[in-house]
XYZ file of C-alpha atoms in Angstrom:
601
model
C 102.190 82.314 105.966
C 105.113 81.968 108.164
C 108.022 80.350 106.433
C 111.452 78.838 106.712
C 114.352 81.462 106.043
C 116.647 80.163 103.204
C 120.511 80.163 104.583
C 122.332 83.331 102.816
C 124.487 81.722 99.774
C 127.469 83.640 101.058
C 130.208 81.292 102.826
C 129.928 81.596 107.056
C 131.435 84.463 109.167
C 134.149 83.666 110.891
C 133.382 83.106 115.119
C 133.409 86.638 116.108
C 132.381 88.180 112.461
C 132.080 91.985 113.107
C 128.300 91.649 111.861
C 126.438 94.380 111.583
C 122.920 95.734 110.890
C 122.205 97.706 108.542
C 119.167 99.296 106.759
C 117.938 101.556 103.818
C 114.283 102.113 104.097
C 112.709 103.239 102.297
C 114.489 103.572 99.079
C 111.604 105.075 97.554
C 110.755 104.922 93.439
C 106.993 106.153 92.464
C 105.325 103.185 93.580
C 105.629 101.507 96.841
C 108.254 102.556 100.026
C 111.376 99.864 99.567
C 113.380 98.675 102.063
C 116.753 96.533 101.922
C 117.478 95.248 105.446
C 121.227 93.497 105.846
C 123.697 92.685 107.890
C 127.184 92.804 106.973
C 130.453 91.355 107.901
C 133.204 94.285 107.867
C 135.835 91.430 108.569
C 135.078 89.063 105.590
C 133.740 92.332 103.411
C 130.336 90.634 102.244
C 126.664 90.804 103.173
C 125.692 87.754 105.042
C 121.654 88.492 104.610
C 118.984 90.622 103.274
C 115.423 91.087 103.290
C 113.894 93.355 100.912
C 110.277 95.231 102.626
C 107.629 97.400 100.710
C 105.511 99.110 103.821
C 102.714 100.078 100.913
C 99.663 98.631 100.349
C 97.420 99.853 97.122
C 94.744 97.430 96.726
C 94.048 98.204 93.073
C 92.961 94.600 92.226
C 90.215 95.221 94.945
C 88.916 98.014 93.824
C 89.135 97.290 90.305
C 85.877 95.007 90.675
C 82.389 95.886 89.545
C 83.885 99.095 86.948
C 83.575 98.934 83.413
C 85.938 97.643 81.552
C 86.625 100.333 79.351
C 88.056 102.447 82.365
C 90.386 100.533 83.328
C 92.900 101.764 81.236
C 92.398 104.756 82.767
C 92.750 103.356 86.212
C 95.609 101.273 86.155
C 98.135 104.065 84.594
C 97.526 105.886 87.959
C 99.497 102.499 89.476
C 102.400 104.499 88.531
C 103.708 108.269 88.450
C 106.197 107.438 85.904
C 105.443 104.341 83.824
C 101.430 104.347 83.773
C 101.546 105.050 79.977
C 102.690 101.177 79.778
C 99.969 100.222 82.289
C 97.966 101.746 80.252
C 98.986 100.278 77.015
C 99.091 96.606 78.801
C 95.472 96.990 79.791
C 94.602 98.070 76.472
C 96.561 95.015 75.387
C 94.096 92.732 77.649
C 90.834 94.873 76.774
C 91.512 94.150 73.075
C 91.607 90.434 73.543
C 88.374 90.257 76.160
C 86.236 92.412 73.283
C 87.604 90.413 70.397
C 88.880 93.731 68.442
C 92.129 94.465 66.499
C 93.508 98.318 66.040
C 93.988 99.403 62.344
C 97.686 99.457 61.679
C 98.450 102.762 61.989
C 96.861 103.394 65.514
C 99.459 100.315 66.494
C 102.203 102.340 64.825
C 101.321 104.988 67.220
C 101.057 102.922 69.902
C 104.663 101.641 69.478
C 105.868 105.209 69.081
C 104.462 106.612 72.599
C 105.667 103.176 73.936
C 109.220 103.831 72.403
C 109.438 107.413 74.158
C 108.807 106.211 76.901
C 111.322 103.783 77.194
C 113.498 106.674 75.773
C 112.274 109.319 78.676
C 112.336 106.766 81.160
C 115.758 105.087 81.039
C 117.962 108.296 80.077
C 116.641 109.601 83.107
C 117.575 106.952 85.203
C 120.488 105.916 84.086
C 122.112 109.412 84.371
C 120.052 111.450 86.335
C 119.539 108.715 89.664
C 121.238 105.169 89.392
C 124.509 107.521 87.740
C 124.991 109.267 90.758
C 126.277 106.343 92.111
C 129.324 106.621 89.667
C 129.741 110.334 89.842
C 132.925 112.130 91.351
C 131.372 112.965 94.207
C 130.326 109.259 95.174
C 133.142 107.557 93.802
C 135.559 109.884 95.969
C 133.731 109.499 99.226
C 133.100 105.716 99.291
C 136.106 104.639 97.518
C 138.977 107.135 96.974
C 141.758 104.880 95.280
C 139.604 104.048 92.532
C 139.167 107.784 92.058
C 143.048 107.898 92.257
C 142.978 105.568 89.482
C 140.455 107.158 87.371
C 142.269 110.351 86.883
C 145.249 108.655 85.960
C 142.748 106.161 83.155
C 142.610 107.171 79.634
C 138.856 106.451 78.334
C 138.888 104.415 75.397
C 136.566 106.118 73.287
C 136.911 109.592 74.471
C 136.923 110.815 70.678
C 133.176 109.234 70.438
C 131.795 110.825 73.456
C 134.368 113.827 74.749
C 135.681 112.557 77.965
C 139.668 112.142 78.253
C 139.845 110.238 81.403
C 137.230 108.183 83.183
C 137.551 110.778 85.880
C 136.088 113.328 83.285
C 133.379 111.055 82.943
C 132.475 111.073 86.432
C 132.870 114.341 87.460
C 130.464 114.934 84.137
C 127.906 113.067 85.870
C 127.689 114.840 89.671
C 124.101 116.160 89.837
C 123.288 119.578 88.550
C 126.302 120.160 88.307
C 127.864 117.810 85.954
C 127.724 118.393 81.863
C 126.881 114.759 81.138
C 124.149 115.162 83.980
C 122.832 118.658 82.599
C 123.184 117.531 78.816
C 120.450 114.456 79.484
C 117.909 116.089 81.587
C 117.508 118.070 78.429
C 117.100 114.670 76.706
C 114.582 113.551 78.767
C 112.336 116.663 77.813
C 112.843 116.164 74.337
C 111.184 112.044 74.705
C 108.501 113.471 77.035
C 107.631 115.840 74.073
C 107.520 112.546 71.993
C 105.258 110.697 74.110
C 103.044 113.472 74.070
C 103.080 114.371 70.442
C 101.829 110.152 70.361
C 99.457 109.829 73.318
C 97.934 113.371 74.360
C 100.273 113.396 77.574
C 102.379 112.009 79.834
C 102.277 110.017 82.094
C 98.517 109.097 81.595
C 97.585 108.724 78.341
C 94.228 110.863 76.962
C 94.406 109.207 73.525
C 94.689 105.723 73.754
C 91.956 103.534 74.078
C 90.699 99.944 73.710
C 90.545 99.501 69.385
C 93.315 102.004 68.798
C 93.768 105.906 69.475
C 92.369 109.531 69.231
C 95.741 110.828 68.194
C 95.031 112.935 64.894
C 97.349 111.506 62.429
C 99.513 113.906 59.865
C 103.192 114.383 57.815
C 103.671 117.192 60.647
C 102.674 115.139 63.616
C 105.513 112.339 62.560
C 107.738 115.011 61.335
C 107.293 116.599 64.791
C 108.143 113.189 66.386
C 111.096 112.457 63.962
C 112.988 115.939 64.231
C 113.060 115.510 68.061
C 114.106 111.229 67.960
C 117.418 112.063 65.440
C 118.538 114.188 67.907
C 118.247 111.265 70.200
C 119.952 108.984 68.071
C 122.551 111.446 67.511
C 123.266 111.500 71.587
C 123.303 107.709 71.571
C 125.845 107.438 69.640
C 127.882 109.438 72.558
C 126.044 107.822 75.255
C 126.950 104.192 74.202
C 130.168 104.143 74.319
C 130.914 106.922 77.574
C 128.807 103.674 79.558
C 130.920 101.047 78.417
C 133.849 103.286 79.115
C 133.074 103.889 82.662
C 131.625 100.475 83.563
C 134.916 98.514 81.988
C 136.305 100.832 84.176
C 135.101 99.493 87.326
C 135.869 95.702 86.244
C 139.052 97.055 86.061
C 140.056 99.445 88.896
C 138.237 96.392 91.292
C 138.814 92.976 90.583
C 136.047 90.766 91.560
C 133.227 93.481 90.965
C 131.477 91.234 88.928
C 130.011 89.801 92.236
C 128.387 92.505 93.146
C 124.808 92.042 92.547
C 125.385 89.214 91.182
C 122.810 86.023 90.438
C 121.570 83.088 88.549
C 120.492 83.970 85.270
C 116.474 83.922 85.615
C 115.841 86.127 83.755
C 111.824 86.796 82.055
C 110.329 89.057 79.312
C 107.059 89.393 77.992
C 107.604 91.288 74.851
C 107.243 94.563 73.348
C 106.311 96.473 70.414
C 103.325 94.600 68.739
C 103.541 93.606 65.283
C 100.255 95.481 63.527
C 100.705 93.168 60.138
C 100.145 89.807 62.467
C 98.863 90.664 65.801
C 95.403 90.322 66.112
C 94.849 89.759 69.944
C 93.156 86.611 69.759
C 94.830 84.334 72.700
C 94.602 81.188 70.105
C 96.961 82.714 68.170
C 98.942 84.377 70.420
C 102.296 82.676 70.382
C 102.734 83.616 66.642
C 101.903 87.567 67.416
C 103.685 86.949 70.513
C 106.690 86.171 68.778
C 106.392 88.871 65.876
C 107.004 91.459 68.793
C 109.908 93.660 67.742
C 110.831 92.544 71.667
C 110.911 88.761 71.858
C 109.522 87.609 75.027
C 110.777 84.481 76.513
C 112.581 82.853 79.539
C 115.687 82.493 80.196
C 117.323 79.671 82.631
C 120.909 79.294 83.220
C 121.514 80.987 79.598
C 118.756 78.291 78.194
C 116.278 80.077 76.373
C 113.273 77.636 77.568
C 110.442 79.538 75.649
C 109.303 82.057 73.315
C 105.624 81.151 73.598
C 103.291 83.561 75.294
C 100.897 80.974 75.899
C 103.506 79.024 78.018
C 104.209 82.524 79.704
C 100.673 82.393 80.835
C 100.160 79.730 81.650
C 103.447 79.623 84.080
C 102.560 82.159 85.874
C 102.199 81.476 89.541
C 101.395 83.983 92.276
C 103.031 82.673 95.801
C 101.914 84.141 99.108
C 105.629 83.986 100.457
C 106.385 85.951 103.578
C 103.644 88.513 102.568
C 100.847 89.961 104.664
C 97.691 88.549 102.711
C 95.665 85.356 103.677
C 95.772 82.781 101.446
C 92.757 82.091 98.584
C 92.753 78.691 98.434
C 88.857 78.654 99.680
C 87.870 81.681 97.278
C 86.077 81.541 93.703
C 87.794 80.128 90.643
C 87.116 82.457 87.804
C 89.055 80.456 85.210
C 89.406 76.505 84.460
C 90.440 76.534 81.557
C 91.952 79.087 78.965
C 90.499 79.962 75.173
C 92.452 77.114 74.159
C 91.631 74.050 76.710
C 94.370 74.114 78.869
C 93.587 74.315 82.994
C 94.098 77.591 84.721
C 95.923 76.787 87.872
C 94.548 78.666 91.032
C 97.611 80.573 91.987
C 97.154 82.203 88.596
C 96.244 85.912 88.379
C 92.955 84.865 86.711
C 91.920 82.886 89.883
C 93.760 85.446 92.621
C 91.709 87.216 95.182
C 93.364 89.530 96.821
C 92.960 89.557 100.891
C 95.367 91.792 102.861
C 96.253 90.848 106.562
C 98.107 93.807 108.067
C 100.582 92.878 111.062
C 103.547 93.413 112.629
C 106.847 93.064 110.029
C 109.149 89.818 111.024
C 111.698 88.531 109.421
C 111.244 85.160 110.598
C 107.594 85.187 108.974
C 105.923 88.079 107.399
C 107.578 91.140 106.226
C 106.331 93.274 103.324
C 103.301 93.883 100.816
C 104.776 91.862 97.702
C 103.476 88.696 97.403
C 106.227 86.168 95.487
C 105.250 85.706 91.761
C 106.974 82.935 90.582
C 107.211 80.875 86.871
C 106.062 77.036 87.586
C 109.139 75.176 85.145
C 107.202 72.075 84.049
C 110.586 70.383 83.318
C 111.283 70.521 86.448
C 108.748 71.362 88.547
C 110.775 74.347 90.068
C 109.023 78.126 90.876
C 111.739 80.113 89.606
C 112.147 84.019 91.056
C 112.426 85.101 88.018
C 113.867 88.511 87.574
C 113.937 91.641 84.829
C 117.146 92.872 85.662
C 115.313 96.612 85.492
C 114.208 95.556 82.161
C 116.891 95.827 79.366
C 118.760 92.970 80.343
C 116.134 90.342 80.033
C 114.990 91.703 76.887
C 118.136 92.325 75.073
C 118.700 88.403 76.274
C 115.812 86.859 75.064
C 115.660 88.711 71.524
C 119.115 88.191 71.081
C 118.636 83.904 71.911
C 115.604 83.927 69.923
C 117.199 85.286 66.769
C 113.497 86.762 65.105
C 113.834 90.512 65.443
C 115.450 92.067 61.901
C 113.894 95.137 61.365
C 117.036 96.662 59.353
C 117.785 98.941 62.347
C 117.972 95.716 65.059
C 118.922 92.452 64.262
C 119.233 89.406 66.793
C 121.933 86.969 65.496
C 121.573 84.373 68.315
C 124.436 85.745 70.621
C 123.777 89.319 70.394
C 121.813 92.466 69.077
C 122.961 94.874 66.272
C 121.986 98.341 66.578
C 122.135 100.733 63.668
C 122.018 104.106 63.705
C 121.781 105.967 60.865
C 123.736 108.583 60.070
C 122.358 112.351 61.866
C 123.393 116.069 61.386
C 126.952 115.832 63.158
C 127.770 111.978 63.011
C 128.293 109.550 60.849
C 126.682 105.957 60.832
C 127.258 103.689 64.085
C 126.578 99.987 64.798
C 126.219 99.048 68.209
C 126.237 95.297 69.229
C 125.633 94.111 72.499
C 126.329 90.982 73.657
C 125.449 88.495 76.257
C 127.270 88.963 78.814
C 128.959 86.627 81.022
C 127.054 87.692 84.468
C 123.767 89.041 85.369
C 124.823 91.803 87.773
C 124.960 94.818 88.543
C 127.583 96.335 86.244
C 126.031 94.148 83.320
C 121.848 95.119 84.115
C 123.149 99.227 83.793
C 124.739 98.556 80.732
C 122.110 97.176 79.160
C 119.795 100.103 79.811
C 122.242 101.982 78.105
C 121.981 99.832 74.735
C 118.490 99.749 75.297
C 117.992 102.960 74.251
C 119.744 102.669 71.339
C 117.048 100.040 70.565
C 114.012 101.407 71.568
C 115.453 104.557 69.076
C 115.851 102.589 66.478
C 112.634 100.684 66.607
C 110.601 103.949 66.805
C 112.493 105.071 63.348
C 111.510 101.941 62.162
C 108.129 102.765 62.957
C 107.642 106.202 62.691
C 108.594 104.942 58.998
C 106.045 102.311 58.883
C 103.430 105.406 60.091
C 104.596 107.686 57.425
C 103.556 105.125 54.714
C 100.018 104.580 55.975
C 99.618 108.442 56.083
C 100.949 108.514 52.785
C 99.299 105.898 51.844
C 95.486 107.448 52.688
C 95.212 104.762 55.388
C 94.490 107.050 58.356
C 92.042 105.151 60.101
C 92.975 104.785 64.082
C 90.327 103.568 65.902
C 88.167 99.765 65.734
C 84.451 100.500 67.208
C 83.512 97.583 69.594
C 81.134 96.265 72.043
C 82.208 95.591 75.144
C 80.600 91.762 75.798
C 79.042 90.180 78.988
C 81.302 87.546 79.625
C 85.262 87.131 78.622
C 88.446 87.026 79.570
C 91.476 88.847 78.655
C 95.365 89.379 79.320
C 98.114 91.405 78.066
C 101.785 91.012 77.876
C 104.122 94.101 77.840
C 107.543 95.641 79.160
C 106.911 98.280 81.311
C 110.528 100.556 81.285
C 111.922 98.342 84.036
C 110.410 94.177 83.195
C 107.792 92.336 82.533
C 104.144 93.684 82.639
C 100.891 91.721 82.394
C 97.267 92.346 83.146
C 94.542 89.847 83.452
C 91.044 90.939 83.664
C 87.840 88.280 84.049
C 84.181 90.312 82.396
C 81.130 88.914 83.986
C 77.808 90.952 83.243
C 79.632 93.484 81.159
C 81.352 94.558 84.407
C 85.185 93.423 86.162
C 84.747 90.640 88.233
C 88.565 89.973 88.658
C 90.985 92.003 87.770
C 95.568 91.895 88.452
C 97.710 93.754 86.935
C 101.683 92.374 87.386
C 104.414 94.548 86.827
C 107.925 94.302 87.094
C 108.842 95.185 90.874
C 106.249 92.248 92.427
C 108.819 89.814 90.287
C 112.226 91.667 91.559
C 111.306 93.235 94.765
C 109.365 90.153 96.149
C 110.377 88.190 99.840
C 111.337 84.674 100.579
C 108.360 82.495 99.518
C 107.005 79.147 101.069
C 109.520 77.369 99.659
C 112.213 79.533 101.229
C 113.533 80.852 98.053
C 114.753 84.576 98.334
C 113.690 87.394 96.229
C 115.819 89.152 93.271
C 116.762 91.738 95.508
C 117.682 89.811 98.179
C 119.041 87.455 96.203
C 121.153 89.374 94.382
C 122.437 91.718 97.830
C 122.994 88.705 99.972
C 125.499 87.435 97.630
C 127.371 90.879 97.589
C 130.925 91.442 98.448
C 131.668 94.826 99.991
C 134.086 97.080 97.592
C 133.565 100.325 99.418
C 136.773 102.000 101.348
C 134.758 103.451 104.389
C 134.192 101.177 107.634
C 131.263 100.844 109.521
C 131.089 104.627 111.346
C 130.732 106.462 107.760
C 129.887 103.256 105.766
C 127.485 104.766 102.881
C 126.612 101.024 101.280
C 127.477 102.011 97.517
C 127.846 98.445 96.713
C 124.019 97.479 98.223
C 122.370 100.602 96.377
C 124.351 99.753 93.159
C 123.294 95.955 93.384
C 119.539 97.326 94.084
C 119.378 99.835 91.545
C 120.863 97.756 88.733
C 117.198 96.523 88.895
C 115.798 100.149 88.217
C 113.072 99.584 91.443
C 111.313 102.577 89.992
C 112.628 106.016 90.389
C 114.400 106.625 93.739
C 113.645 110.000 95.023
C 115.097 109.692 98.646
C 117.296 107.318 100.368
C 117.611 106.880 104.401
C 119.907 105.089 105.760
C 119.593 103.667 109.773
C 122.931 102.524 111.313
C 121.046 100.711 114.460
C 124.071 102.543 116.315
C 126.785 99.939 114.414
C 125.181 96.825 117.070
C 127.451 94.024 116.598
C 126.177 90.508 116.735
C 128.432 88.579 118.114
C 128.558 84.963 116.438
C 128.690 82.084 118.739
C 128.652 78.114 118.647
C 125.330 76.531 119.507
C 126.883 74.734 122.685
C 127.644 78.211 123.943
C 124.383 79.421 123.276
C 122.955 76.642 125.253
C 124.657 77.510 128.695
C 122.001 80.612 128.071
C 124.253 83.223 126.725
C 122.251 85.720 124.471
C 123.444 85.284 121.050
């Protein structure tokens, strides 16, 4: 439905603001076509306003009606070319809980490990292979040649941990195909992709997990296989680590103020990760307490308030806003669920209770503009829908486990203001703690380097499990697989982290068959428009309130601040970006009584 625009929270242009419109569309990932539409004031360096488009529709939560439930697994990882292993796993997740079965231990052991390559595969190539480019020599010396200047000239700190005298090294190391850095963690990437496999039968769409565990084959050579290939991994961390926080101290340096780019309030959500096998049983009664023995905490996180841990709360929160989207509204359609498994009412706007009714039409900015609808979390303290965001993942759950304090696992520990990371000690290096801490800001700078320390955590938990594995195996307990009976009426929902946020399917059985089925994953919550309250998206939340760093003007003006801001989210794998100038049209700024004597604005 149409709605009011919400006023940028930048300060006004001044009178004759050299505004200008600009666009990137799409910035395409795997899923979905994005677009970031702005406009810019050259003379007071900032964007004034964005709107962030998808120009996809996929239906999947149509078509998903009437199958059985046991495909759907199956289905849903095609939602993605990159991350449907944790569709996958998150509908797994929900088909556990609707058929009331729990996986032995070890087939949750394996579970974890596929999960923890893939956050491994995922992130390294990323963070170096795509959103990296944006620090490389090549970029940094076209859009802003002083700080490349400077970077030749800057010693890195802890070039005797990762190689790189000066922060120039690091970014010339990191120009694509060409770069060591770049070359060194492509290689990387084939090494987790191996891992995955060696887990869940393939990648990206897992042939061995199913509903009541996995197929995988279990054996000393199958972990072996897995833990030869992840100390090599830890051993790169321990270069990786510290080159990031080299190179993005850097920037707070070289620009003063870059901490505004991409910059917004800390809403920040995370369902979990990494289930527990010793205490998760799927059962939603009891799902707080498995919900918080994830070796991820989930929670949310307002204004640096960790409000909840509870999974149940999560749920129930949930709230799925039409915004400036082009669907009609369900107000007048069924009601699958009143109430959940433990009493409490089911609001309509829930996934349980969505229907999903598309309503092509023309995109405008002043109404309806993309295909994301505008999830939201209802606050009951205050009865705000908060725009949550993931951050691209990392951020929001390095946050939350770190505020919740429950994850020690030996390798990770959350001590209330940060997360310890240890890495053992591997063929060439010695032992290395890594601690990351909550930062000041959620922005750009801060979302990228939490990616980075992310996969030092999701390599330590999978030694953590691949050592848990090892004992069942040695232990004669090689039993993968629950049998079950898929029933004629239930409900069910899982809570993950896909690589870049929070992840959640909810299905509704009727007749042994899907009557309702939504998956949520993490670019609905970041990439979503302005919603019927006039609250603005992560993206364009984050873009509107973006200063411009970048040296060029207008004429060549590449946008490295905008893409940075943008990608900080990781909106899932960017494989082309186009840029449209609209021929640098200015739009000239004038009073409202001028406007009135029926000059065009």
């Amino acid at each position: 439905m149409p709605t009011a625009v919400a006023e940028p929270k930048t300060e006004a242009p001044k009178k004759h603001g050299n505004i200008v419109e600009m666009s990137w569309d799409p910035i395409t990932r795997i899923v979905g076509s994005l677009g970031i539409y702005t406009k810019i004031d050259f003379d007071s360096k900032q964007v004034v306003e964005c709107h962030s488009t998808s120009s996809i529709f996929r239906g999947y939560s149509i078509f998903m009606k009437n199958k059985d439930p046991r495909d759907s697994h199956f289905i849903t990882s095609r939602i993605c070319g990159i991350c449907g292993d944790n569709h996958a796993t998150c509908s797994v997740y929900a088909q556990n809980m609707a058929y009331g079965i729990k996986p032995p231990a070890l087939g949750e052991w394996i579970v974890n490990l596929g999960e923890a390559a893939e956050y491994m595969f995922d992130h390294c190539i990323f963070q170096d292979n795509l959103v990296g480019v944006d620090f490389c020599e090549m970029m940094v010396k076209e859009t802003n040649p002083g700080v490349w200047e400077k970077a030749k000239h800057t010693d890195a700190p802890h070039a005797k941990d990762h190689g790189y005298r000066k922060i120039a090294d690091i970014m010339t190391s990191l120009n694509p195909f060409e770069g060591e850095f770049y070359r060194e963690t492509l290689q990387m990437s084939r090494l987790t992709r191996e891992m995955f496999c060696l887990m869940e039968g393939r990648h990206v769409h897992p042939s061995t997990l199913y509903p009541g565990g996995v197929g995988t084959v279990p054996s000393i050579q199958l972990f072996t296989d897995y833990l030869v290939r992840l100390m090599k991994y830890l051993e790169f961390m321990k270069k990786v680590v510290p080159l990031h926080d080299d190179l993005f101290d850097f920037f707070y340096e070289a620009l003063p103020g870059y901490e505004k780019v991409g910059q917004r309030r800390v809403l920040l959500g995370c369902w979990g990760s990494f289930q527990d096998p010793d205490v998760c049983d799927y059962d939603y009664r009891t799902m707080n307490d498995w919900g918080r023995a994830m070796f991820v905490t989930p929670g949310i996180v307002v204004d640096g308030q960790l409000v909840t841990t509870n999974l149940v709360d999560i749920n129930l929160g949930i709230r799925i806003l039409l915004g400036s989207s082009y669907y009609q509204d369900w107000e007048n359609e069924e009601t699958f669920v009143t109430h959940d498994p433990l009493g409490n009412p089911i609001d309509k706007r829930h996934p349980w209770n969505q229907t999903t009714i598309p309503k092509p039409q023309k995109r405008d900015f002043k109404g309806n503009y993309t295909w994301v609808m505008s999830p939201r979390w209802y606050d009951k303290r205050t009865g705000d829908h908060l725009a949550l965001d993931t951050g691209g993942g990392p951020i929001a759950r390095l946050w939350t486990t770190a505020l919740a304090g429950l994850v020690d696992l030996g390798y990770v520990k959350a001590t209330g203001s940060s997360v310890k990371i240890r890495i053992p000690k591997t063929a060439l290096k010695p032992e290395v703690e890594f601690e990351w801490k909550i930062p000041k800001w959620s922005n750009a700078i801060e979302r990228d380097r939490a990616r980075t320390y992310f996969q030092a955590y999701a390599a330590a938990v999978g030694l953590y499990c691949c050592e848990q594995a090892l004992k069942e195996v040695h232990a004669g307990r090689t039993q993968t697989f629950t049998p079950f009976r898929v029933p004629d009426e239930a409900i069910g929902c899982g809570f993950h982290e896909a690589v870049r946020g929070v992840l959640s399917h909810h299905m509704v059985i009727r007749n042994g068959k899907i009557a309702n089925y939504h998956p949520y994953p993490p670019t609905p919550w970041n990439a979503n428009p302005r919603d019927v309250y006039g609250t603005p998206g992560p993206y364009e939340d984050a873009v509107q309130n973006t200063p411009i760093f970048e040296e060029n003007g207008p004429d060549k003006f590449k946008g490295i601040d905008i893409m940075r801001a943008v990608r900080s989210f990781d909106p899932c794998l960017p494989c082309g970006v186009h840029m449209y100038l609209g021929n640098g049209k200015v739009l000239k700024q004038l009073h409202t009584p001028t406007a009135l004597m029926g000059l065009q604005k």
